[in-house]
Short mmCIF file of C-alpha atoms in Angstrom, two decimals:
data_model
loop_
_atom_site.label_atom_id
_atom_site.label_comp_id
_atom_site.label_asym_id
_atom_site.label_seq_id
_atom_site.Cartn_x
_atom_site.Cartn_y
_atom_site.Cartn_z
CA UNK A 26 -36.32 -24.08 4.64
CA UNK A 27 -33.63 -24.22 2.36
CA UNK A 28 -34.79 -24.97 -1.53
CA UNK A 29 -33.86 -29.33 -2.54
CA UNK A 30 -31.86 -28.82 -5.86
CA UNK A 31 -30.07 -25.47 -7.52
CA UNK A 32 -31.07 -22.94 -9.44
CA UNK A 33 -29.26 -21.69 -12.03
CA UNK A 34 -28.57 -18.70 -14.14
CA UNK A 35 -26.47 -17.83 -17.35
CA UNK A 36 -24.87 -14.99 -15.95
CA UNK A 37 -24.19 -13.85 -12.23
CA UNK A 38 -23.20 -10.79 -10.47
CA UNK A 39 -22.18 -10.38 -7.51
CA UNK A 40 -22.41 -6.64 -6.28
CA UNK A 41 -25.12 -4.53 -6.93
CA UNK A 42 -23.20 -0.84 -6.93
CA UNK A 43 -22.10 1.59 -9.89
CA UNK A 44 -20.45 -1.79 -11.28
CA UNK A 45 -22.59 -4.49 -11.00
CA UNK A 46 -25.45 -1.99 -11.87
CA UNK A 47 -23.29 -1.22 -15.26
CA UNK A 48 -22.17 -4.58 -15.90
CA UNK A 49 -26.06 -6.51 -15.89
CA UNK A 50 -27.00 -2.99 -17.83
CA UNK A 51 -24.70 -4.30 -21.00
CA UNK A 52 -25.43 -7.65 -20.76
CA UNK A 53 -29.08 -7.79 -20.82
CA UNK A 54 -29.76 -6.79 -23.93
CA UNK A 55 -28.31 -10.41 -24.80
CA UNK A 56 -31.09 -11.78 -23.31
CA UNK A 57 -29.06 -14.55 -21.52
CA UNK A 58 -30.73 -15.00 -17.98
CA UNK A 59 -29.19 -12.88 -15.45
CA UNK A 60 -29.25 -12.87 -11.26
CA UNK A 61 -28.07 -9.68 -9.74
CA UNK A 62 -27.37 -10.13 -6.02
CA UNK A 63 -26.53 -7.51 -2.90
CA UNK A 64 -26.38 -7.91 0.90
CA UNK A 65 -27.98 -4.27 1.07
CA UNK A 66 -31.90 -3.89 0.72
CA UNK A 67 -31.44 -1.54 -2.70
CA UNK A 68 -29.30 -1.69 -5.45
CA UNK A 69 -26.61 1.40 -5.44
CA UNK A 70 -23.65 -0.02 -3.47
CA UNK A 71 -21.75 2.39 -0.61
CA UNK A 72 -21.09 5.34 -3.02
CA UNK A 73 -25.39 5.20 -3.99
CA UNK A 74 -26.72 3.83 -0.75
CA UNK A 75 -29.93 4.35 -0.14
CA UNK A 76 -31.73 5.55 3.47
CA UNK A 77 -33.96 7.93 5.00
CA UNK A 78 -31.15 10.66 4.57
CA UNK A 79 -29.83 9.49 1.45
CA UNK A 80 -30.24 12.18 -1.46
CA UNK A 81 -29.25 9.25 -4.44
CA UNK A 82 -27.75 11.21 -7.62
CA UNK A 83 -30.09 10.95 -10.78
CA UNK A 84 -27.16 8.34 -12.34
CA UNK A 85 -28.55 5.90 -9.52
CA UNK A 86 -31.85 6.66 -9.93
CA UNK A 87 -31.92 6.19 -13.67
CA UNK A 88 -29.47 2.72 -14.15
CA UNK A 89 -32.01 1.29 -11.13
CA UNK A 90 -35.45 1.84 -13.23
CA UNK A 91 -33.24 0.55 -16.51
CA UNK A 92 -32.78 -2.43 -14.37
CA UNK A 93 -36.29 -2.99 -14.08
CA UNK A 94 -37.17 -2.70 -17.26
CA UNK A 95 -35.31 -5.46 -18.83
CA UNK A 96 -37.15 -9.05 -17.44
CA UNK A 97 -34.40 -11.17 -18.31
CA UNK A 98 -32.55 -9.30 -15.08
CA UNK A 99 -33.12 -11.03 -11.44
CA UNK A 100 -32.23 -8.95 -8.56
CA UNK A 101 -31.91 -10.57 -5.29
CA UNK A 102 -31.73 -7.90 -2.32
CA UNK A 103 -30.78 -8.69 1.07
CA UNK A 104 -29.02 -11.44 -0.20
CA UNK A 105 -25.77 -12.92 1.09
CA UNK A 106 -22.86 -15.53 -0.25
CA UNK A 107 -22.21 -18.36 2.37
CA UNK A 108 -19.83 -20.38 1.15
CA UNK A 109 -18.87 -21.54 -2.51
CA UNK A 110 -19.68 -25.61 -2.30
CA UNK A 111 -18.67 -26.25 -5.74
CA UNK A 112 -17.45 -24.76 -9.16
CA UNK A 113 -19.96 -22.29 -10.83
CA UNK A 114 -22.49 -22.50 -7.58
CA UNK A 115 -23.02 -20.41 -4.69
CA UNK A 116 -24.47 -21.31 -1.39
CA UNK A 117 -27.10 -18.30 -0.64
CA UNK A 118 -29.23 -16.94 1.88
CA UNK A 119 -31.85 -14.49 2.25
CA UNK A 120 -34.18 -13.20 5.48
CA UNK A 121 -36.16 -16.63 4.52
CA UNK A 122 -34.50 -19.17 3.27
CA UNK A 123 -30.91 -20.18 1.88
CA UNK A 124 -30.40 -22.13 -1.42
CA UNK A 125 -27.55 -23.13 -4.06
CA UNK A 126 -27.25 -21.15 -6.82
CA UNK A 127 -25.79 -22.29 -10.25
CA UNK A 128 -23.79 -20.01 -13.03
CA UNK A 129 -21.87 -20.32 -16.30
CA UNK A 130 -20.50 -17.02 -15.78
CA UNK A 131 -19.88 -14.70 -13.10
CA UNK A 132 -18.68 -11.08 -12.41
CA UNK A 133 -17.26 -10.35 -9.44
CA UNK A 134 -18.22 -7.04 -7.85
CA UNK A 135 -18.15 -6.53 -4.55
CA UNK A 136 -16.39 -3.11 -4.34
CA UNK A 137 -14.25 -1.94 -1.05
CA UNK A 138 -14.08 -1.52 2.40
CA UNK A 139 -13.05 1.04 4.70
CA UNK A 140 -9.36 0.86 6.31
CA UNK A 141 -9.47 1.71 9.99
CA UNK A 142 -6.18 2.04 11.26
CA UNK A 143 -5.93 1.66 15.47
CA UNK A 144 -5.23 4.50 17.93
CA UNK A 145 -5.95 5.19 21.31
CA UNK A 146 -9.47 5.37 21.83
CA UNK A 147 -10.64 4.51 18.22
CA UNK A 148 -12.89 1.80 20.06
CA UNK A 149 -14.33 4.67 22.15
CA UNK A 150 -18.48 4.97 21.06
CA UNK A 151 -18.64 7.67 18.89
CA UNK A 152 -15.60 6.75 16.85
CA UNK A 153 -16.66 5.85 13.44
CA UNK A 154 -15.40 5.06 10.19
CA UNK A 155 -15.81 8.18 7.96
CA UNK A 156 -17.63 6.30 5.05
CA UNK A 157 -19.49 4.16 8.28
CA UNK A 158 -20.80 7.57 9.68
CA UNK A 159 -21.61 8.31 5.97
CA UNK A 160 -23.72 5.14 5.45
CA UNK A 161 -25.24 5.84 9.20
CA UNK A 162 -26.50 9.57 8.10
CA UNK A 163 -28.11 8.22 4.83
CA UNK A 164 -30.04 5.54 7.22
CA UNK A 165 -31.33 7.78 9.45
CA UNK A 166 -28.48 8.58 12.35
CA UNK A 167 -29.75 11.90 13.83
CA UNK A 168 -26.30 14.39 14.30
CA UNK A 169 -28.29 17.67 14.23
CA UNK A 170 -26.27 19.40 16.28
CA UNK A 171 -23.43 17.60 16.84
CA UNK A 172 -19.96 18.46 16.76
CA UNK A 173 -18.05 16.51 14.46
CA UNK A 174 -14.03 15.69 13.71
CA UNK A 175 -13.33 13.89 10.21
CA UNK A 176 -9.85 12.77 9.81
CA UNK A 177 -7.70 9.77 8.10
CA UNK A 178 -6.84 10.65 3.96
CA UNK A 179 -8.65 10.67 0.66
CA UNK A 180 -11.26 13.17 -0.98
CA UNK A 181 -14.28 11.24 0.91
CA UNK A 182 -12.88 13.02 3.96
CA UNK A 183 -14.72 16.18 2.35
CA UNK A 184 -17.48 14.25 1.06
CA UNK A 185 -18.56 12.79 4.66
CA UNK A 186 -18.29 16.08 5.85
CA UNK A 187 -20.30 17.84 3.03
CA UNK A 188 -23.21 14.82 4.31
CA UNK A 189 -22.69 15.54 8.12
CA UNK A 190 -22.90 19.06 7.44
CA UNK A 191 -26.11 18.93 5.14
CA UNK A 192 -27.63 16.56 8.15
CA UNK A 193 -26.88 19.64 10.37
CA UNK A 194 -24.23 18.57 12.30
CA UNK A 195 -21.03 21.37 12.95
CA UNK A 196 -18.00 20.07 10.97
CA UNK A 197 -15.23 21.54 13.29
CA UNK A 198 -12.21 19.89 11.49
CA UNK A 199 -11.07 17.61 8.40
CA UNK A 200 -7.76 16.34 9.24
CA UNK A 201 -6.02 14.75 5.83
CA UNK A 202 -3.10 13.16 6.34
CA UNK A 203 -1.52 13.52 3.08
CA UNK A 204 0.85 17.00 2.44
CA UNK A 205 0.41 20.08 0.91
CA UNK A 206 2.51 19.42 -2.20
CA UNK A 207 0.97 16.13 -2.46
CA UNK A 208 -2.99 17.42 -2.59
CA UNK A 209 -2.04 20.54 -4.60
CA UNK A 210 0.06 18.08 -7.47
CA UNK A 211 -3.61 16.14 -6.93
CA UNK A 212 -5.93 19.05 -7.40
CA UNK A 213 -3.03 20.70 -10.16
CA UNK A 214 -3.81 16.83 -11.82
CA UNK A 215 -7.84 17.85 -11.75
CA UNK A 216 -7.69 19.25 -15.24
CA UNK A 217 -8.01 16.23 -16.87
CA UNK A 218 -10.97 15.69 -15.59
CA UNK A 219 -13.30 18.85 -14.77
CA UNK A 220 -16.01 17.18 -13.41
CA UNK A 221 -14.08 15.77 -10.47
CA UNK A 222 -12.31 19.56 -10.26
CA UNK A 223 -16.00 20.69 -10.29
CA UNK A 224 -16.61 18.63 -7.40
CA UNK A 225 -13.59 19.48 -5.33
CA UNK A 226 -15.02 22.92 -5.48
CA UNK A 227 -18.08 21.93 -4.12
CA UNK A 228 -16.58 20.27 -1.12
CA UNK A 229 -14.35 22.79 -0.06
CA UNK A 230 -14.38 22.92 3.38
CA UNK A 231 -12.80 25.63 6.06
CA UNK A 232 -11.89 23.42 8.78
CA UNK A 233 -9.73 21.28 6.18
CA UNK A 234 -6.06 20.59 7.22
CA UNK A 235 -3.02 19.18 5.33
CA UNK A 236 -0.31 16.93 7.12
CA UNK A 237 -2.99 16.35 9.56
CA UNK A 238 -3.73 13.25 11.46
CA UNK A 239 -5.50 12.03 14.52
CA UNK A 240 -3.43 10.88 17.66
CA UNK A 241 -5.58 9.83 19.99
CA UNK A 242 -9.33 10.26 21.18
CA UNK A 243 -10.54 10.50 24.92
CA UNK A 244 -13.93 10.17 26.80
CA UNK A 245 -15.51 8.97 29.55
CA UNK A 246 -17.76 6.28 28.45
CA UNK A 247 -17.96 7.90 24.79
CA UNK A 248 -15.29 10.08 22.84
CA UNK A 249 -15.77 13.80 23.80
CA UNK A 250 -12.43 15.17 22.81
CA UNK A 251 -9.47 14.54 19.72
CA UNK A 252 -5.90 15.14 19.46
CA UNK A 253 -4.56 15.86 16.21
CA UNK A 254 -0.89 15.92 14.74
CA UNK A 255 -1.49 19.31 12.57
CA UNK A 256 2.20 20.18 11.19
CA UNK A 257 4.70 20.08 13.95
CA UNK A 258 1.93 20.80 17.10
CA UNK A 259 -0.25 19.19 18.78
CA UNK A 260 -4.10 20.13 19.12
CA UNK A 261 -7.33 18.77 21.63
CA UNK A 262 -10.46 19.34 19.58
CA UNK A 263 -13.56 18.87 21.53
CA UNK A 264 -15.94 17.14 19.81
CA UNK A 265 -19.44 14.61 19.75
CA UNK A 266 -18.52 12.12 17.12
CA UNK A 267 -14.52 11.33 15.52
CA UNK A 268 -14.94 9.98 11.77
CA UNK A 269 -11.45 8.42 10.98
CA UNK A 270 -10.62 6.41 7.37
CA UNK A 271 -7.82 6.39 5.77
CA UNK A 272 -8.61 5.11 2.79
CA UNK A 273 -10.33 1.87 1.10
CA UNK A 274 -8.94 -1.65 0.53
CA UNK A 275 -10.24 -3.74 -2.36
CA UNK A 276 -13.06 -6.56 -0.87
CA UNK A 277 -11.00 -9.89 -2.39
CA UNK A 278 -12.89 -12.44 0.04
CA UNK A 279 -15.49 -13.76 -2.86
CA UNK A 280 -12.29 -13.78 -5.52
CA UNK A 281 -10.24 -15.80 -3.18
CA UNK A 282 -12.63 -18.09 -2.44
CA UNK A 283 -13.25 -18.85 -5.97
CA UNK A 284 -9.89 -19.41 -6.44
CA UNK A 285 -9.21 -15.95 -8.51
CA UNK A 286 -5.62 -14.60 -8.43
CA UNK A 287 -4.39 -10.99 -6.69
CA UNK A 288 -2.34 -8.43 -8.03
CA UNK A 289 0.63 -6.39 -6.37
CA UNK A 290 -1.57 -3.84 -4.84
CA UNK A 291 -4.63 -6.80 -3.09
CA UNK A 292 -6.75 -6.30 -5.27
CA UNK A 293 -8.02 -9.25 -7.74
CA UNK A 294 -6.28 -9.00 -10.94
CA UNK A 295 -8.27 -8.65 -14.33
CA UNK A 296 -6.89 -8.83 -18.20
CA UNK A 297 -8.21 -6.23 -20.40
CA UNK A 298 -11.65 -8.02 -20.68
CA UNK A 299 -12.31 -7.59 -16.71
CA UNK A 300 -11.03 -11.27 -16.58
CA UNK A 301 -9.55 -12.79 -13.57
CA UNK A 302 -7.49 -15.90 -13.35
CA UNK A 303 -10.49 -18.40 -13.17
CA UNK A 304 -11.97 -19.16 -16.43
CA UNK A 305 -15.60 -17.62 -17.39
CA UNK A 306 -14.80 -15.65 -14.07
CA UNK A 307 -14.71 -11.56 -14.34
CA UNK A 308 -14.17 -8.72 -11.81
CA UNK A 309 -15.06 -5.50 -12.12
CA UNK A 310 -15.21 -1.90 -9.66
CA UNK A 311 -13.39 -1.26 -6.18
CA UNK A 312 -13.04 -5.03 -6.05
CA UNK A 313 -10.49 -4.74 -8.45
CA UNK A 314 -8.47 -1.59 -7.32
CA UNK A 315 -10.61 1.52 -5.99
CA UNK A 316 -10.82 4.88 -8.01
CA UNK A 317 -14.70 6.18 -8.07
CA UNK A 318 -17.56 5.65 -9.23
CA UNK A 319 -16.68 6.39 -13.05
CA UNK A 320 -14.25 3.99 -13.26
CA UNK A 321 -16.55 1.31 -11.44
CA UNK A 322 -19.58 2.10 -14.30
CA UNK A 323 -16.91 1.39 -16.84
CA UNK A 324 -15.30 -1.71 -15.78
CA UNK A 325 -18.70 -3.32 -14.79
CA UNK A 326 -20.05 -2.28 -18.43
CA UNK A 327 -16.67 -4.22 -19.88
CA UNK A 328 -16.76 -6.99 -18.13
CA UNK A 329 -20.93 -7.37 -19.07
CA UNK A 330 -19.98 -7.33 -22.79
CA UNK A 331 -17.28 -9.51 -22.52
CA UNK A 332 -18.94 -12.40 -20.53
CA UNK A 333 -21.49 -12.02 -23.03
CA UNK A 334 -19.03 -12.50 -25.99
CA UNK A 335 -19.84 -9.17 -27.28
CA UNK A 336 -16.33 -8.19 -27.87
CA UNK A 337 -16.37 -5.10 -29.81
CA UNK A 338 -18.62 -3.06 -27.84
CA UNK A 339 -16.12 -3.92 -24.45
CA UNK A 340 -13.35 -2.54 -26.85
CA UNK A 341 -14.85 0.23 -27.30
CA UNK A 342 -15.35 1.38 -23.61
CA UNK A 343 -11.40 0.87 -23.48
CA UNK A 344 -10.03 4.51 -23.77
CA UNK A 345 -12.74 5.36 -21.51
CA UNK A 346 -11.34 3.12 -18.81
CA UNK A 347 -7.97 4.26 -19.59
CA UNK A 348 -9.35 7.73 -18.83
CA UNK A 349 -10.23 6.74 -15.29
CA UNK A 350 -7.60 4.46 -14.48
CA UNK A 351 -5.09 7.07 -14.93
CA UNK A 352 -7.24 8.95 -12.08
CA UNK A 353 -6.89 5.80 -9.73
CA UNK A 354 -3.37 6.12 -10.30
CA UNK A 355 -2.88 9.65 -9.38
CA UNK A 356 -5.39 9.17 -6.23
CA UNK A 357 -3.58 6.12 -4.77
CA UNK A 358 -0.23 8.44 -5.75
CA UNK A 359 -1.34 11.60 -3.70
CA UNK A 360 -2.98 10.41 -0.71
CA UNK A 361 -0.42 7.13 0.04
CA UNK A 362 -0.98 6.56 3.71
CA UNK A 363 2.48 7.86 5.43
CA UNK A 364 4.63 5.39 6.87
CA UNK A 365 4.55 6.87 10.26
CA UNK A 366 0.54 6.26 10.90
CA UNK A 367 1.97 2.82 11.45
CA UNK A 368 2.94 3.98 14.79
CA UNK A 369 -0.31 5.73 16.23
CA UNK A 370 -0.74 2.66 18.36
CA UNK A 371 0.10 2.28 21.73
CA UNK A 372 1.17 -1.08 22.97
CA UNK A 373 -2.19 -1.61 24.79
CA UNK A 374 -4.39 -0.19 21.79
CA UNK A 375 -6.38 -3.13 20.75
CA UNK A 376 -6.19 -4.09 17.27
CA UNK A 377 -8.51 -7.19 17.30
CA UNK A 378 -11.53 -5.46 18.86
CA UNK A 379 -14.10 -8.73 18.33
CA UNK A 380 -11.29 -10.26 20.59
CA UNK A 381 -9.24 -7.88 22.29
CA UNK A 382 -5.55 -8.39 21.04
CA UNK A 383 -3.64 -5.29 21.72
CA UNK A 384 -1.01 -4.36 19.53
CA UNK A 385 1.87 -5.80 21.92
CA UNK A 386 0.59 -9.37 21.70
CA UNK A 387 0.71 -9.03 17.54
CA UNK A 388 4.23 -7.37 17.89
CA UNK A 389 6.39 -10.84 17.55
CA UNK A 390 4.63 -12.49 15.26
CA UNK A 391 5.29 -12.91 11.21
CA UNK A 392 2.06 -13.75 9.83
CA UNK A 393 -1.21 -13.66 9.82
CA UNK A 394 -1.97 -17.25 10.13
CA UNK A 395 0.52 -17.49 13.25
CA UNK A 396 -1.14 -14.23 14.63
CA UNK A 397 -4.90 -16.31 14.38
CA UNK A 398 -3.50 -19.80 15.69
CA UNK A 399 -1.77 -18.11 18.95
CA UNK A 400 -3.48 -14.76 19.59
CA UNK A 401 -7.46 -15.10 18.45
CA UNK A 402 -6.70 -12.25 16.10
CA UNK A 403 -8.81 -12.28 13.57
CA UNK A 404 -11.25 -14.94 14.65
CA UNK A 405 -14.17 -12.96 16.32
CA UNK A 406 -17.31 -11.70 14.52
CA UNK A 407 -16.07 -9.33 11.74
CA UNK A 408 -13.61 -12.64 10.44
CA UNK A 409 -10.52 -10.17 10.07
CA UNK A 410 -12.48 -7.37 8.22
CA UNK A 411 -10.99 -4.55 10.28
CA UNK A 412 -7.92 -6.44 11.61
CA UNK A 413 -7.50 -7.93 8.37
CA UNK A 414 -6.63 -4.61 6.69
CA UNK A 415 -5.29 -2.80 9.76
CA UNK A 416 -2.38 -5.82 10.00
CA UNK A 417 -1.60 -5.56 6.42
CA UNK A 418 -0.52 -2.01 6.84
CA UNK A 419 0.94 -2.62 10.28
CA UNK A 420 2.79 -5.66 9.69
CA UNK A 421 2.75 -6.24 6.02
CA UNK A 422 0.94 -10.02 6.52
CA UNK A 423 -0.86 -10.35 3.25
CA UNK A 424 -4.47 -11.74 4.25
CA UNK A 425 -5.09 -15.53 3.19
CA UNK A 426 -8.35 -16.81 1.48
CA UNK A 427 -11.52 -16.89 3.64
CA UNK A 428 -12.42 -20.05 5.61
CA UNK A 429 -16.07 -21.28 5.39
CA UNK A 430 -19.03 -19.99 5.71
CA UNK A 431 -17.58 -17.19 4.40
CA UNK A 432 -20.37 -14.91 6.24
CA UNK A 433 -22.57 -16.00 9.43
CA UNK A 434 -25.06 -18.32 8.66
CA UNK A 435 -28.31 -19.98 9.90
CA UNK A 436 -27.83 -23.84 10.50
CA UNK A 437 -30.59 -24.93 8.10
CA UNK A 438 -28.57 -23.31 5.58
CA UNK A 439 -25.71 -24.94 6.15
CA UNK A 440 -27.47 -27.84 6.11
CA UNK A 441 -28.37 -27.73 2.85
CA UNK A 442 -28.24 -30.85 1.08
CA UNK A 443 -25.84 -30.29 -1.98
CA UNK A 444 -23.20 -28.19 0.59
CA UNK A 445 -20.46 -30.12 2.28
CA UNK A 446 -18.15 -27.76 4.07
CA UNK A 447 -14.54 -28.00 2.27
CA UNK A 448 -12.92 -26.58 5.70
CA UNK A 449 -14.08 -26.41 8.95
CA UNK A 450 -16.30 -23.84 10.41
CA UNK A 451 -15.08 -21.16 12.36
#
């Protein structure tokens, strides 16, 4: 049953990763009455998720018992946004029940998603995203044994297989996408910051390949075998399970439906206070631009001091964020997706796979809105979440604020007797 009138809190945040995490951490000493809420079951996010094989870093472990001791700090697990039914309230729901849920502030952290890109058998079962077959290892997914192909760009190519590898699976190849020069000016660019150098060592792994990238995978009924682009040949790798990411893209769908403004690169723009466009509205993490976990747990602590007024301590944490965003810069620099992944699919590759549009029925089309009204793209279970990204690197269509319910809902929720739906459902 859904609850008769709001609650309300002063401050609410939205994302319970490395940001959110950091951002109720330097608020609560205020004592202002804060709601933390996640759609996962533990507070940690992607990079700290937790699971039956998850080994969580002592970081995690120690901002998640700070949490606990402050009382002033709500967090609501398992929780999900449905819609936004008015300004400064949210339309919630739980396993139980859904209810509205009323704010003066809010910080915006929902971090990133993965960017699958489609090829030829990338719907194939054993196909994965690489952080998605990260996430599946730390909840349980047996690979003992398996043999397993990681490809698409970015460092957590290494890091997936570093997790596949500890879960004792065989880690035949990491194919990276980006070139030699352009990792080595990366790894040459490592000496600003040793720990992440420190790490790189750690990762190392012998199967890793430069100007690498997946073609196609094959199977009967599953994937059992992947060609790969290495240099100017062509290679079959037979393999269990394909990993393929190439990269994250910024999650904007809470920000747009609030009404908070994008920046050149998708990702919600933010002022020097973590401040977006809306008034009393803040953003903070991957949702913002991604770059790790550092620059997350400094954003999210800046943007908890500055919704809480406390303007000299976010000033503080400035050169600090400086630090770090000068690493996002020279991470999105180095491992920019090359413009010929854009042609890995064939013309019967689907792109939509909750509806199955192939790439030749997007091929005339300008936008994403005229792609939805005439080909169903978009419109299927994930609401554009894969196709979404996959089109704006394809075609260029930048995506357009969500429609409502802005995840899948149960009718009594919806039902809910201070929600009117501003659009129609889906």
């Amino acid at each position: 049953m859904t609850s008769p009138s709001p609650e309300h809190c002063d401050l609410l945040i939205v994302g319970a990763g490395p940001a959110g995490m950091a951002a109720a951490l330097a608020a609560a000493p205020t004592g202002a009455a804060i709601t933390l809420i996640d759609d996962n079951p533990a507070p940690g996010g992607q990079i700290w998720r937790d699971g039956p094989g998850a080994h969580l870093p002592r970081a995690a472990l120690q901002r998640r018992e700070a949490l606990t001791s402050h009382p002033n700090v709500r967090l609501l697990s398992s929780t999900r946004i449905v819609a936004v039914p008015q300004p400064r309230q949210l339309l919630l729901e739980d396993d139980n029940r859904g209810w509205s849920l009323g704010y003066d502030k809010l910080i915006v952290c929902t971090g990133a998603r993965e960017l699958l890109l489609p090829f030829p058998g990338w719907t194939l079962p054993g196909v994965t995203g690489a952080g998605g077959l990260q996430a599946l290892i730390k909840g349980g997914l047996p690979v003992r044994g398996e043999r397993i192909v990681v490809a698409g760009s970015g460092p957590l190519l290494l890091a997936v297989a570093a997790a596949a590898q500890a879960a004792g699976a065989q880690v035949l190849r990491v194919a990276e996408q980006a070139s030699v020069s352009a990792v080595a000016a990366f790894a040459a660019s490592l000496v600003r910051w040793p720990g992440k150098a420190l790490q790189a060592l750690t990762l190392i792994h012998r199967g890793y390949r430069l100007s690498s990238h997946v073609v196609a995978a094959s199977g009967q009924g599953r994937v059992e075998s992947v060609r790969l682009q290495q240099g100017g040949r062509t290679l079959d790798v037979a393999c269990d399970r394909l990993a393929c990411g190439f990269g994250l893209i910024p999650n904007t769908q809470l920000g747009q439906a609030l009404g908070c403004a994008l920046n050149a690169q998708h990702a919600i723009a933010v002022d020097a206070w973590q401040a977006t466009s809306l008034p009393d509205h803040y953003a903070a993490g991957e949702c913002t631009g991604f770059g790790g976990s550092e620059r997350a747990l400094v954003q999210g602590a800046i943007a908890g001091h500055a919704a809480m007024g406390q303007v000299d301590q976010a000033r503080r944490l400035w050169p600090q964020r400086q630090r770090w965003e000068a690493f996002a810069t020279s991470l999105h620099t180095r491992f920019a997706l090359h413009p010929g992944l854009k042609q890995l699919a064939a013309p019967d590759t689907l792109v939509c796979r909750c509806e199955d549009v192939s790439h030749a029925q997007l091929c005339g089309f300008e936008s994403w809105t005229a792609a939805k009204l005439h080909s169903r793209c978009g419109m299927g279970a994930c609401q554009g979440r894969v196709c979404g990204g996959a089109t704006q690197f394809l075609f260029g269509w930048p995506q357009p604020a969500p429609g409502t319910p802005i995840s899948p809902a149960r009718i009594a929720t919806l039902a809910h007797s201070s929600f009117a739906l501003p659009h129609p459902i889906k």
